[in-house]
């Protein structure tokens, strides 16, 4: 038996016939020590009396006790050894005493007195005291079986107090052995059954104080407690001591705890609870995470009885409210009473750092905000020198609580930051949860302290520290740095590396993953590997069904913001929204973000857009939409080309609600107008309201170049003439320096809109031309922008030779013409023909492009006729091009698709260039000439009527006169004698001169 353990020493009990094992030195693991100690003691004590005698032997592991003791005593050159005569004499002296139980209690008192006498007194007696305590524990191990029940209870209590007085004793093998022997002694049937309720409660308290859990003892004493006669012996103090001890031991016997709680509730013992009893009981329930509503309600009622709460000191009140919060038990009357008690004059001055932290954490956790209380707590924390007494966890708890309740106190937060920054040792004491809570608090309150964030980022990046972070702590930390816009790419790279670990993502919850994605997206850190792993995890199995509405919208918003198009992920997210009733859990902002993400990535999910539309038009729901949410939703539908009349009608009603537009930003107004125009939704009441809003309060002065371009484009697309608004837009564009902010797209969109709305403003056109010709600016233009620019200046009859030369030079740059579509090529040649600009290098380059690689075959019949007319107008007889056009026009598909006016335009072009014979075959394959002339006549009449209608709306009779009296000769063109329709050049331009495509 003894060969399996390290024996510190064997001693004989003086005056007795039989020796006992004195003490055993085991490894330092407490549970292992305890179990081994129990087994050895039980086997030894179970031997027959005649076989229990053991001769004294030397220690198998000499010096083991000395090594432990030496670690907690001052260095001494005269240190005794385990085999010294002094040790043996001391042990024999103790063993000779018959009243050793009383002597243990004397040692407890002496030890307490030494602590009270100050540090020097403690150092002088420390070594001797340790030797006494160790020898006493040896005596406990060998002599407990001879004690009466009251004596054994006294010994257990004394050991508990000694352990509390001497931290070095925790984990010591002598303590583990003594506790194991005591546990076995009380587990004996005749001993356990004889315990009174008070004695049983005292024992549980004592074992809890020592902190060594004996599961067998707990189970047996729990069974003993359940006896009705034992329960009836319990007083209020016994109940609270029992709960406290079980909580300290983290008792696994939940049935015992619940049975005890039931009894206390039914017996009305709670009404005898004093402040300490209440605090201990509540602390125990919270620590064991056992929520017993009836007992807690009874305790709350007891606290609210007259005069009870006034007896609570700082620790009792903080522990009590902490426990209620920990168990998520909210009682409004109780919280009000605790608040009133706490804000009583001078009471908070009695709070220590832990009391303050527990109190403020509890109020935050229960979402109970009281401005005066929070102000008083801040004053207490800021009291001179008080903050320096706080531990890391307490500092982080205070910061977290103020942030959770949204209490802005810059002085307090600055002091907390300084406390961390100025003490490096203190900062390094922060654990992962404390770091994440602190940075989260500062981010939530919007307090940016760069020094603090830098210091904490260094702490996070210390070797292996990030590996101690939970998924929630990582997510909160990333979120905080992103929210405060603190760019630390090294930190985010470390976080990314940590998250990409398979096990880490597997352990992460949906919202944690969403928050990480949001953080990287907000900081515009496009970590492809991280986002791929997140997409893979989200798309894995049924994991997406753990995502709530916020997590879904945040995740897809993050991927869209980073322009990461993962169709599988977006498809899974789209399918998630179709789950029965799920879309109804979305807020307006979540719907807007989700729709925006899909539209931004160009991913159309029919089911998703359908449920978003249905939810948006649901009764009263649209009233919850903010300005940005409305604009994002209609923008998303417009961008994806999804028209839903009911949705846009509902959105218009929301926008027209009193006060809505007046509080909208320029961006949301411009995007809304653009969205309605994109889908051709003409709501006159809405457009009038938008126009009126832009004319109020100098609103247009807040517009950026993009907003101005979108607004002008929207009114032009809908052909909604509002002269006052258009003039105001022109004035805004002409403000000094404003045009310099325009990029190519914004300028061409604005120019296109001005032309489409027939704005007569030469000063504006000149300014737009000058901006276009600025050095290097045309290099930003793509083919569509170039074509729209030429078309717009042509439509406005605003000729600028320098501009046309600059555009020609841009078009002829290497490879640029290859990017032009048939429509873009057509618009360019028409524009140059309109102004009569004969730029042979440009026109030859365009002709070569048209004839290359079968490009001409992609032109429509109208576009072919337009190109032919342009070259004929300019008098450029490009025989290769015209021959190609003739061949194309003889194609059967071309002939079948050609309208009469197309044929007329081709005939005129070839005749004007002296190539009429080439098209003779075309005439024979088309409709009879009389039908062609009838078509042209009807076309001419309809065009004149439409122009008159537009002019009447705008009061421009002059335009009607000019339009109705025009003829081919005004354009310098002469038709063959057999075909002289009255089709004027402006009619042709209005039919054939539409822009390439809407910007």
Short mmCIF file of C-alpha atoms in Angstrom, two decimals, residues 75 219 249 323 372 444 554 717:
data_model
loop_
_atom_site.label_atom_id
_atom_site.label_comp_id
_atom_site.label_asym_id
_atom_site.label_seq_id
_atom_site.Cartn_x
_atom_site.Cartn_y
_atom_site.Cartn_z
CA UNK A 75 14.87 32.14 3.27
CA UNK A 219 -24.61 13.08 -2.33
CA UNK A 249 -18.25 23.43 -4.29
CA UNK A 323 -27.47 37.38 -8.67
CA UNK A 372 -28.77 59.77 -11.08
CA UNK A 444 -20.44 51.37 -28.63
CA UNK A 554 -25.34 41.76 -42.27
CA UNK A 717 -35.75 60.02 -68.78
#
